[in-house]
Amino acid sequence: MLKAAVVGLGSMGKRRLRCLKALGVQVVWGADPNAERRAEAARLFSVPTRAQATAAALAEADLLIVSTPPFAHAPYIAQALAAGKPCFVEASVMLSGLPALWALARRRKALVWPSCTMRYFRGPRLVGELLSKRVAGKPLSFIYHSGQYLPDWHPWEKLSDYYVSRPETGGGREIVPFELAWLTGLFGRAKKVKAQQACLRRFAPGVEDLYQVLIEFESGIRGMLQVDVLARMPTRRFALEGTEGRLVWDQYHHQGAHVLVERPGRAPRRLAVVEPKPARGINSDGPYIAELLDFIKDVRAGRAAPAYTLADDIEILRTLERMRAQCHEKAL
């Protein structure tokens, strides 16, 4: 049985503990400097806890799950590489340190597995399958709105108590690469971007809550992307225009999540998208379990190059930096 260590026992750390338990992976310890989080993890999951993840403690595990706030990702990736342990790391929003770590991982042929959860959601996967079948003809352009309400992320704690209240890891900024992970998987690298951002609700000083972006992908497809943490009702609606029709994914429609195919002269084709009901928060555990399962398969197979690599993550974060540079140069 594989033995895992989890560093970071906030909401994502606890989600990963649930997922590892569902997959039958033994957790040898969870680490977090916050005593309340340690106590909750021990009570909910019967896992030994510690305040710090030390090199000696990491020797007890076969792999490391990094579920800390984004600004702490790089040090723990480095710790895993130093210990020769495969490492899974949550979605990143900060580029600092990652290129050097990717170069080191390649030299050592070590597995660093960045999270790309949206690629595992059933809606995007179904969209990808239908696009490969050309159900709407050749894809041309899309409009995509991903909206959530920031205070709904962790209703059990104040925004000021966790990383979304910091400008460099704010909620709106974090979701942009989260969404780009699946969009670039379908359409290729973002070749050109034109962006604007704003702090409209001013949830915290300097925290961006709106991104509006025009993107040209290397495949030639053009997209209009709006990411916000302003929407009082959660929304994910993707509408793609093709040469023969339209393809729509609506995750939060009042009639149920679905993918809709519309073509002239034909009855609309509606395909239900059933995501398991979330245990807590906005999203279910299903996609998170699926990506951890792929990570574990790569660990067991001794692979050092996952389907979505740290280089892919770095490319997306550089795209985010290009967007933010434009925003600061040409603020509205």
mmCIF file of C-alpha atoms in Angstrom:
data_model
loop_
_atom_site.group_PDB
_atom_site.id
_atom_site.type_symbol
_atom_site.label_atom_id
_atom_site.label_comp_id
_atom_site.label_asym_id
_atom_site.label_seq_id
_atom_site.Cartn_x
_atom_site.Cartn_y
_atom_site.Cartn_z
ATOM 1 C CA MET A 1 0.000 0.000 0.000
ATOM 2 C CA LEU A 2 1.287 3.443 -0.910
ATOM 3 C CA LYS A 3 1.965 5.788 1.973
ATOM 4 C CA ALA A 4 1.183 9.474 1.504
ATOM 5 C CA ALA A 5 2.031 12.597 3.445
ATOM 6 C CA VAL A 6 -0.121 15.715 3.127
ATOM 7 C CA VAL A 7 1.214 19.165 3.881
ATOM 8 C CA GLY A 8 -1.478 21.798 4.369
ATOM 9 C CA LEU A 9 -4.680 20.836 6.182
ATOM 10 C CA GLY A 10 -6.995 23.649 5.104
ATOM 11 C CA SER A 11 -10.027 23.022 2.891
ATOM 12 C CA MET A 12 -8.011 21.528 0.003
ATOM 13 C CA GLY A 13 -5.827 19.470 2.312
ATOM 14 C CA LYS A 14 -8.901 17.946 3.935
ATOM 15 C CA ARG A 15 -10.421 17.324 0.521
ATOM 16 C CA ARG A 16 -7.257 15.491 -0.514
ATOM 17 C CA LEU A 17 -7.401 13.437 2.691
ATOM 18 C CA ARG A 18 -10.965 12.395 1.810
ATOM 19 C CA CYS A 19 -9.853 11.513 -1.725
ATOM 20 C CA LEU A 20 -6.845 9.488 -0.558
ATOM 21 C CA LYS A 21 -9.073 7.608 1.870
ATOM 22 C CA ALA A 22 -11.520 6.865 -0.961
ATOM 23 C CA LEU A 23 -8.606 5.515 -3.033
ATOM 24 C CA GLY A 24 -7.317 3.303 -0.234
ATOM 25 C CA VAL A 25 -4.026 5.183 0.205
ATOM 26 C CA GLN A 26 -2.568 5.237 3.694
ATOM 27 C CA VAL A 27 -1.819 8.706 5.040
ATOM 28 C CA VAL A 28 1.157 8.505 7.402
ATOM 29 C CA TRP A 29 0.824 12.118 8.513
ATOM 30 C CA GLY A 30 -0.645 15.513 7.746
ATOM 31 C CA ALA A 31 1.212 18.720 8.523
ATOM 32 C CA ASP A 32 -0.030 22.227 9.239
ATOM 33 C CA PRO A 33 1.227 24.964 11.592
ATOM 34 C CA ASN A 34 -2.400 25.723 12.587
ATOM 35 C CA ALA A 35 -3.340 23.673 15.663
ATOM 36 C CA GLU A 36 -7.085 23.881 14.984
ATOM 37 C CA ARG A 37 -6.634 22.476 11.481
ATOM 38 C CA ARG A 38 -4.469 19.667 12.812
ATOM 39 C CA ALA A 39 -7.081 18.780 15.426
ATOM 40 C CA GLU A 40 -9.884 18.780 12.835
ATOM 41 C CA ALA A 41 -7.928 16.567 10.424
ATOM 42 C CA ALA A 42 -7.090 14.129 13.213
ATOM 43 C CA ARG A 43 -10.738 13.983 14.308
ATOM 44 C CA LEU A 44 -12.245 13.621 10.822
ATOM 45 C CA PHE A 45 -9.693 11.281 9.244
ATOM 46 C CA SER A 46 -7.864 9.613 12.147
ATOM 47 C CA VAL A 47 -4.561 10.733 10.679
ATOM 48 C CA PRO A 48 -1.424 11.556 12.712
ATOM 49 C CA THR A 49 -0.588 15.247 12.466
ATOM 50 C CA ARG A 50 2.445 17.421 12.979
ATOM 51 C CA ALA A 51 3.184 21.152 12.879
ATOM 52 C CA GLN A 52 5.979 20.923 10.289
ATOM 53 C CA ALA A 53 6.916 18.665 7.386
ATOM 54 C CA THR A 54 10.517 17.719 8.054
ATOM 55 C CA ALA A 55 12.921 15.741 5.890
ATOM 56 C CA ALA A 56 12.946 12.955 8.499
ATOM 57 C CA ALA A 57 9.160 12.768 8.504
ATOM 58 C CA LEU A 58 9.027 12.734 4.708
ATOM 59 C CA ALA A 59 11.187 9.602 4.727
ATOM 60 C CA GLU A 60 8.158 7.752 6.167
ATOM 61 C CA ALA A 61 6.090 8.418 3.026
ATOM 62 C CA ASP A 62 6.158 7.232 -0.586
ATOM 63 C CA LEU A 63 4.727 10.482 -1.955
ATOM 64 C CA LEU A 64 3.891 14.039 -0.931
ATOM 65 C CA ILE A 65 0.662 15.984 -1.475
ATOM 66 C CA VAL A 66 1.198 19.758 -1.304
ATOM 67 C CA SER A 67 -2.072 21.490 -0.376
ATOM 68 C CA THR A 68 -0.650 24.624 1.176
ATOM 69 C CA PRO A 69 -1.515 28.159 0.058
ATOM 70 C CA PRO A 70 0.122 28.907 -3.320
ATOM 71 C CA PHE A 71 2.961 31.009 -1.904
ATOM 72 C CA ALA A 72 4.280 27.907 -0.083
ATOM 73 C CA HIS A 73 4.182 25.475 -3.031
ATOM 74 C CA ALA A 74 7.757 25.934 -4.256
ATOM 75 C CA PRO A 75 9.544 25.149 -0.940
ATOM 76 C CA TYR A 76 7.665 21.879 -0.542
ATOM 77 C CA ILE A 77 8.236 20.843 -4.159
ATOM 78 C CA ALA A 78 11.923 21.446 -3.479
ATOM 79 C CA GLN A 79 11.701 19.342 -0.314
ATOM 80 C CA ALA A 80 10.085 16.469 -2.224
ATOM 81 C CA LEU A 81 12.754 16.641 -4.929
ATOM 82 C CA ALA A 82 15.513 16.634 -2.326
ATOM 83 C CA ALA A 83 13.982 13.536 -0.711
ATOM 84 C CA GLY A 84 13.390 11.779 -4.037
ATOM 85 C CA LYS A 85 9.627 11.617 -3.453
ATOM 86 C CA PRO A 86 6.935 12.009 -6.139
ATOM 87 C CA CYS A 87 5.011 15.197 -5.493
ATOM 88 C CA PHE A 88 1.455 16.285 -6.266
ATOM 89 C CA VAL A 89 0.881 20.039 -5.942
ATOM 90 C CA GLU A 90 -2.335 22.043 -6.009
ATOM 91 C CA ALA A 91 -3.073 24.501 -8.818
ATOM 92 C CA SER A 92 -0.555 27.327 -8.782
ATOM 93 C CA VAL A 93 -1.024 31.054 -9.175
ATOM 94 C CA MET A 94 2.572 32.156 -8.531
ATOM 95 C CA LEU A 95 5.381 31.574 -11.033
ATOM 96 C CA SER A 96 8.295 32.341 -8.709
ATOM 97 C CA GLY A 97 10.611 29.359 -8.236
ATOM 98 C CA LEU A 98 8.759 26.974 -10.549
ATOM 99 C CA PRO A 99 11.027 27.159 -13.654
ATOM 100 C CA ALA A 100 14.099 26.224 -11.615
ATOM 101 C CA LEU A 101 12.213 23.396 -9.923
ATOM 102 C CA TRP A 102 11.022 22.070 -13.286
ATOM 103 C CA ALA A 103 14.594 22.067 -14.572
ATOM 104 C CA LEU A 104 15.718 20.181 -11.461
ATOM 105 C CA ALA A 105 12.871 17.672 -11.769
ATOM 106 C CA ARG A 106 13.814 16.969 -15.391
ATOM 107 C CA ARG A 107 17.475 16.421 -14.505
ATOM 108 C CA ARG A 108 16.504 13.984 -11.762
ATOM 109 C CA LYS A 109 13.664 12.393 -13.772
ATOM 110 C CA ALA A 110 11.420 13.081 -10.786
ATOM 111 C CA LEU A 111 7.624 13.210 -10.863
ATOM 112 C CA VAL A 112 6.106 16.604 -10.056
ATOM 113 C CA TRP A 113 2.379 16.402 -10.792
ATOM 114 C CA PRO A 114 0.558 19.784 -10.892
ATOM 115 C CA SER A 115 -3.176 19.730 -10.311
ATOM 116 C CA CYS A 116 -5.348 20.415 -13.363
ATOM 117 C CA THR A 117 -8.740 19.578 -11.880
ATOM 118 C CA MET A 118 -10.889 21.221 -14.553
ATOM 119 C CA ARG A 119 -9.623 18.657 -17.073
ATOM 120 C CA TYR A 120 -11.375 16.052 -14.917
ATOM 121 C CA PHE A 121 -14.753 17.747 -14.644
ATOM 122 C CA ARG A 122 -17.335 15.886 -16.705
ATOM 123 C CA GLY A 123 -18.485 18.984 -18.569
ATOM 124 C CA PRO A 124 -15.090 19.866 -20.100
ATOM 125 C CA ARG A 125 -14.379 16.200 -20.827
ATOM 126 C CA LEU A 126 -17.680 15.838 -22.667
ATOM 127 C CA VAL A 127 -17.024 19.077 -24.547
ATOM 128 C CA GLY A 128 -13.654 17.695 -25.628
ATOM 129 C CA GLU A 129 -15.190 14.422 -26.819
ATOM 130 C CA LEU A 130 -17.859 16.224 -28.844
ATOM 131 C CA LEU A 131 -15.351 18.646 -30.369
ATOM 132 C CA SER A 132 -13.211 15.716 -31.497
ATOM 133 C CA LYS A 133 -16.309 14.366 -33.287
ATOM 134 C CA ARG A 134 -16.901 17.749 -34.942
ATOM 135 C CA VAL A 135 -20.538 17.812 -33.789
ATOM 136 C CA ALA A 136 -20.623 21.591 -34.402
ATOM 137 C CA GLY A 137 -18.285 21.476 -37.380
ATOM 138 C CA LYS A 138 -14.897 23.152 -37.229
ATOM 139 C CA PRO A 139 -14.540 25.154 -33.965
ATOM 140 C CA LEU A 140 -14.180 28.898 -34.542
ATOM 141 C CA SER A 141 -14.712 30.883 -31.346
ATOM 142 C CA PHE A 142 -16.173 30.694 -27.860
ATOM 143 C CA ILE A 143 -17.470 32.793 -24.994
ATOM 144 C CA TYR A 144 -16.881 31.423 -21.495
ATOM 145 C CA HIS A 145 -18.011 32.868 -18.170
ATOM 146 C CA SER A 146 -16.724 31.347 -14.946
ATOM 147 C CA GLY A 147 -18.200 33.143 -11.951
ATOM 148 C CA GLN A 148 -18.286 32.468 -8.225
ATOM 149 C CA TYR A 149 -18.861 34.604 -5.133
ATOM 150 C CA LEU A 150 -15.654 34.841 -3.155
ATOM 151 C CA PRO A 151 -17.239 34.801 0.346
ATOM 152 C CA ASP A 152 -18.927 31.499 -0.579
ATOM 153 C CA TRP A 153 -15.573 29.718 -0.988
ATOM 154 C CA HIS A 154 -14.989 29.297 2.748
ATOM 155 C CA PRO A 155 -18.175 30.467 4.491
ATOM 156 C CA TRP A 156 -16.814 29.048 7.758
ATOM 157 C CA GLU A 157 -13.953 31.572 7.942
ATOM 158 C CA LYS A 158 -13.174 35.216 7.196
ATOM 159 C CA LEU A 159 -11.576 36.124 3.871
ATOM 160 C CA SER A 160 -8.774 37.799 5.787
ATOM 161 C CA ASP A 161 -7.882 34.464 7.400
ATOM 162 C CA TYR A 162 -6.677 32.750 4.225
ATOM 163 C CA TYR A 163 -4.728 33.347 1.045
ATOM 164 C CA VAL A 164 -7.513 34.725 -1.218
ATOM 165 C CA SER A 165 -7.252 38.038 0.632
ATOM 166 C CA ARG A 166 -3.641 38.518 -0.538
ATOM 167 C CA PRO A 167 -3.145 40.392 -3.851
ATOM 168 C CA GLU A 168 -0.608 37.897 -5.229
ATOM 169 C CA THR A 169 -2.914 34.916 -4.567
ATOM 170 C CA GLY A 170 -6.336 36.566 -4.710
ATOM 171 C CA GLY A 171 -9.450 34.650 -5.684
ATOM 172 C CA GLY A 172 -10.050 36.148 -9.132
ATOM 173 C CA ARG A 173 -6.406 35.857 -10.105
ATOM 174 C CA GLU A 174 -6.262 32.204 -8.973
ATOM 175 C CA ILE A 175 -9.206 31.036 -11.094
ATOM 176 C CA VAL A 176 -7.768 32.319 -14.392
ATOM 177 C CA PRO A 177 -5.035 29.624 -14.623
ATOM 178 C CA PHE A 178 -7.470 27.082 -13.138
ATOM 179 C CA GLU A 179 -9.714 27.589 -16.183
ATOM 180 C CA LEU A 180 -6.884 27.958 -18.693
ATOM 181 C CA ALA A 181 -5.665 24.481 -17.751
ATOM 182 C CA TRP A 182 -8.608 22.867 -19.562
ATOM 183 C CA LEU A 183 -9.015 25.462 -22.307
ATOM 184 C CA THR A 184 -5.391 25.090 -23.415
ATOM 185 C CA GLY A 185 -5.841 21.325 -23.267
ATOM 186 C CA LEU A 186 -8.536 21.653 -25.944
ATOM 187 C CA PHE A 187 -7.216 24.542 -28.043
ATOM 188 C CA GLY A 188 -3.463 24.700 -27.469
ATOM 189 C CA ARG A 189 -1.242 27.428 -26.078
ATOM 190 C CA ALA A 190 -2.621 30.937 -25.657
ATOM 191 C CA LYS A 191 -0.687 32.703 -28.439
ATOM 192 C CA LYS A 192 -2.115 36.214 -27.997
ATOM 193 C CA VAL A 193 -4.025 37.749 -25.101
ATOM 194 C CA LYS A 194 -5.653 41.089 -24.472
ATOM 195 C CA ALA A 195 -6.919 41.555 -20.950
ATOM 196 C CA GLN A 196 -8.417 43.890 -18.420
ATOM 197 C CA GLN A 197 -8.971 43.335 -14.728
ATOM 198 C CA ALA A 198 -10.678 45.195 -11.915
ATOM 199 C CA CYS A 199 -11.298 45.289 -8.175
ATOM 200 C CA LEU A 200 -15.025 46.083 -8.159
ATOM 201 C CA ARG A 201 -16.246 44.707 -4.830
ATOM 202 C CA ARG A 202 -12.930 45.396 -3.096
ATOM 203 C CA PHE A 203 -13.141 42.269 -0.935
ATOM 204 C CA ALA A 204 -9.597 43.010 0.239
ATOM 205 C CA PRO A 205 -7.024 45.664 -0.732
ATOM 206 C CA GLY A 206 -5.519 44.939 -4.149
ATOM 207 C CA VAL A 207 -7.458 41.707 -4.681
ATOM 208 C CA GLU A 208 -8.716 41.429 -8.266
ATOM 209 C CA ASP A 209 -12.258 40.133 -8.594
ATOM 210 C CA LEU A 210 -12.780 40.436 -12.369
ATOM 211 C CA TYR A 211 -10.741 39.370 -15.413
ATOM 212 C CA GLN A 212 -12.002 39.880 -18.973
ATOM 213 C CA VAL A 213 -9.728 38.387 -21.613
ATOM 214 C CA LEU A 214 -9.601 38.005 -25.402
ATOM 215 C CA ILE A 215 -7.469 35.004 -26.370
ATOM 216 C CA GLU A 216 -6.139 33.672 -29.650
ATOM 217 C CA PHE A 217 -4.993 30.074 -29.263
ATOM 218 C CA GLU A 218 -2.276 28.423 -31.330
ATOM 219 C CA SER A 219 -5.008 26.356 -33.015
ATOM 220 C CA GLY A 220 -6.458 29.595 -34.404
ATOM 221 C CA ILE A 221 -9.564 29.498 -32.209
ATOM 222 C CA ARG A 222 -10.527 32.796 -30.588
ATOM 223 C CA GLY A 223 -12.083 33.026 -27.151
ATOM 224 C CA MET A 224 -13.668 35.586 -24.829
ATOM 225 C CA LEU A 225 -13.096 34.613 -21.196
ATOM 226 C CA GLN A 226 -14.617 36.269 -18.146
ATOM 227 C CA VAL A 227 -13.502 35.067 -14.739
ATOM 228 C CA ASP A 228 -14.979 36.737 -11.694
ATOM 229 C CA VAL A 229 -15.594 36.145 -8.011
ATOM 230 C CA LEU A 230 -18.546 38.551 -8.042
ATOM 231 C CA ALA A 231 -21.353 36.225 -9.167
ATOM 232 C CA ARG A 232 -23.856 35.756 -6.344
ATOM 233 C CA MET A 233 -24.990 32.562 -8.067
ATOM 234 C CA PRO A 234 -22.169 30.266 -9.297
ATOM 235 C CA THR A 235 -21.902 30.003 -13.069
ATOM 236 C CA ARG A 236 -19.841 28.155 -15.626
ATOM 237 C CA ARG A 237 -21.211 28.615 -19.121
ATOM 238 C CA PHE A 238 -19.179 27.833 -22.219
ATOM 239 C CA ALA A 239 -20.641 28.506 -25.688
ATOM 240 C CA LEU A 240 -18.637 27.569 -28.776
ATOM 241 C CA GLU A 241 -19.544 28.530 -32.331
ATOM 242 C CA GLY A 242 -18.552 26.115 -35.074
ATOM 243 C CA THR A 243 -18.985 26.078 -38.826
ATOM 244 C CA GLU A 244 -22.039 23.803 -38.493
ATOM 245 C CA GLY A 245 -23.586 24.787 -35.174
ATOM 246 C CA ARG A 246 -23.148 25.636 -31.510
ATOM 247 C CA LEU A 247 -21.898 23.652 -28.505
ATOM 248 C CA VAL A 248 -22.840 24.832 -25.012
ATOM 249 C CA TRP A 249 -21.764 23.583 -21.582
ATOM 250 C CA ASP A 250 -23.840 25.033 -18.741
ATOM 251 C CA GLN A 251 -22.764 23.716 -15.339
ATOM 252 C CA TYR A 252 -25.290 25.514 -13.130
ATOM 253 C CA HIS A 253 -28.446 25.790 -15.270
ATOM 254 C CA HIS A 254 -31.720 25.636 -13.335
ATOM 255 C CA GLN A 255 -32.737 22.591 -15.396
ATOM 256 C CA GLY A 256 -29.524 20.785 -14.475
ATOM 257 C CA ALA A 257 -25.946 20.807 -15.748
ATOM 258 C CA HIS A 258 -25.808 19.843 -19.407
ATOM 259 C CA VAL A 259 -24.023 20.051 -22.722
ATOM 260 C CA LEU A 260 -26.233 21.238 -25.560
ATOM 261 C CA VAL A 261 -25.592 20.720 -29.284
ATOM 262 C CA GLU A 262 -27.550 22.997 -31.635
ATOM 263 C CA ARG A 263 -27.487 22.748 -35.436
ATOM 264 C CA PRO A 264 -29.740 24.413 -38.030
ATOM 265 C CA GLY A 265 -32.738 22.311 -39.021
ATOM 266 C CA ARG A 266 -32.208 19.748 -36.251
ATOM 267 C CA ALA A 267 -33.709 19.291 -32.820
ATOM 268 C CA PRO A 268 -31.303 20.391 -30.071
ATOM 269 C CA ARG A 269 -29.403 17.531 -28.476
ATOM 270 C CA ARG A 270 -29.089 17.819 -24.701
ATOM 271 C CA LEU A 271 -26.639 15.628 -22.771
ATOM 272 C CA ALA A 272 -26.886 15.633 -18.979
ATOM 273 C CA VAL A 273 -23.704 16.301 -17.017
ATOM 274 C CA VAL A 274 -24.006 14.643 -13.640
ATOM 275 C CA GLU A 275 -21.396 15.642 -11.106
ATOM 276 C CA PRO A 276 -21.639 13.950 -7.676
ATOM 277 C CA LYS A 277 -23.205 16.202 -5.047
ATOM 278 C CA PRO A 278 -20.501 18.124 -3.135
ATOM 279 C CA ALA A 279 -19.934 17.114 0.471
ATOM 280 C CA ARG A 280 -19.095 20.730 1.299
ATOM 281 C CA GLY A 281 -18.525 23.907 -0.682
ATOM 282 C CA ILE A 282 -19.160 24.404 -4.408
ATOM 283 C CA ASN A 283 -17.587 21.395 -6.131
ATOM 284 C CA SER A 284 -17.831 17.629 -5.655
ATOM 285 C CA ASP A 285 -14.879 15.378 -4.858
ATOM 286 C CA GLY A 286 -15.272 13.318 -8.049
ATOM 287 C CA PRO A 287 -12.820 15.216 -10.319
ATOM 288 C CA TYR A 288 -10.320 15.536 -7.467
ATOM 289 C CA ILE A 289 -10.367 11.788 -6.852
ATOM 290 C CA ALA A 290 -9.933 11.141 -10.590
ATOM 291 C CA GLU A 291 -6.833 13.307 -10.894
ATOM 292 C CA LEU A 292 -5.278 11.856 -7.737
ATOM 293 C CA LEU A 293 -5.894 8.396 -9.177
ATOM 294 C CA ASP A 294 -3.937 9.359 -12.304
ATOM 295 C CA PHE A 295 -1.138 10.728 -10.127
ATOM 296 C CA ILE A 296 -1.010 7.461 -8.176
ATOM 297 C CA LYS A 297 -0.942 5.472 -11.435
ATOM 298 C CA ASP A 298 2.052 7.526 -12.574
ATOM 299 C CA VAL A 299 3.764 6.966 -9.208
ATOM 300 C CA ARG A 300 3.261 3.212 -9.417
ATOM 301 C CA ALA A 301 4.423 3.102 -13.040
ATOM 302 C CA GLY A 302 7.546 5.133 -12.243
ATOM 303 C CA ARG A 303 6.642 7.805 -14.795
ATOM 304 C CA ALA A 304 8.274 11.217 -14.515
ATOM 305 C CA ALA A 305 6.177 13.039 -17.146
ATOM 306 C CA PRO A 306 2.426 13.332 -16.499
ATOM 307 C CA ALA A 307 -0.030 14.344 -19.208
ATOM 308 C CA TYR A 308 -0.096 17.864 -17.714
ATOM 309 C CA THR A 309 3.402 18.856 -16.667
ATOM 310 C CA LEU A 310 4.915 21.585 -14.567
ATOM 311 C CA ALA A 311 6.068 23.125 -17.858
ATOM 312 C CA ASP A 312 2.404 23.422 -18.892
ATOM 313 C CA ASP A 313 1.616 25.068 -15.564
ATOM 314 C CA ILE A 314 4.522 27.488 -16.037
ATOM 315 C CA GLU A 315 3.325 28.403 -19.550
ATOM 316 C CA ILE A 316 -0.144 29.217 -18.208
ATOM 317 C CA LEU A 317 1.265 31.291 -15.350
ATOM 318 C CA ARG A 318 3.376 33.236 -17.839
ATOM 319 C CA THR A 319 0.184 33.895 -19.802
ATOM 320 C CA LEU A 320 -1.380 35.189 -16.583
ATOM 321 C CA GLU A 321 1.612 37.488 -16.089
ATOM 322 C CA ARG A 322 1.164 38.822 -19.634
ATOM 323 C CA MET A 323 -2.478 39.562 -18.839
ATOM 324 C CA ARG A 324 -1.625 41.364 -15.628
ATOM 325 C CA ALA A 325 1.127 43.398 -17.303
ATOM 326 C CA GLN A 326 -1.420 44.645 -19.870
ATOM 327 C CA CYS A 327 -3.886 45.475 -17.127
ATOM 328 C CA HIS A 328 -1.397 47.591 -15.247
ATOM 329 C CA GLU A 329 -0.183 49.339 -18.392
ATOM 330 C CA LYS A 330 -3.642 50.147 -19.728
ATOM 331 C CA ALA A 331 -5.943 50.290 -16.724
ATOM 332 C CA LEU A 332 -9.482 51.442 -17.488
#
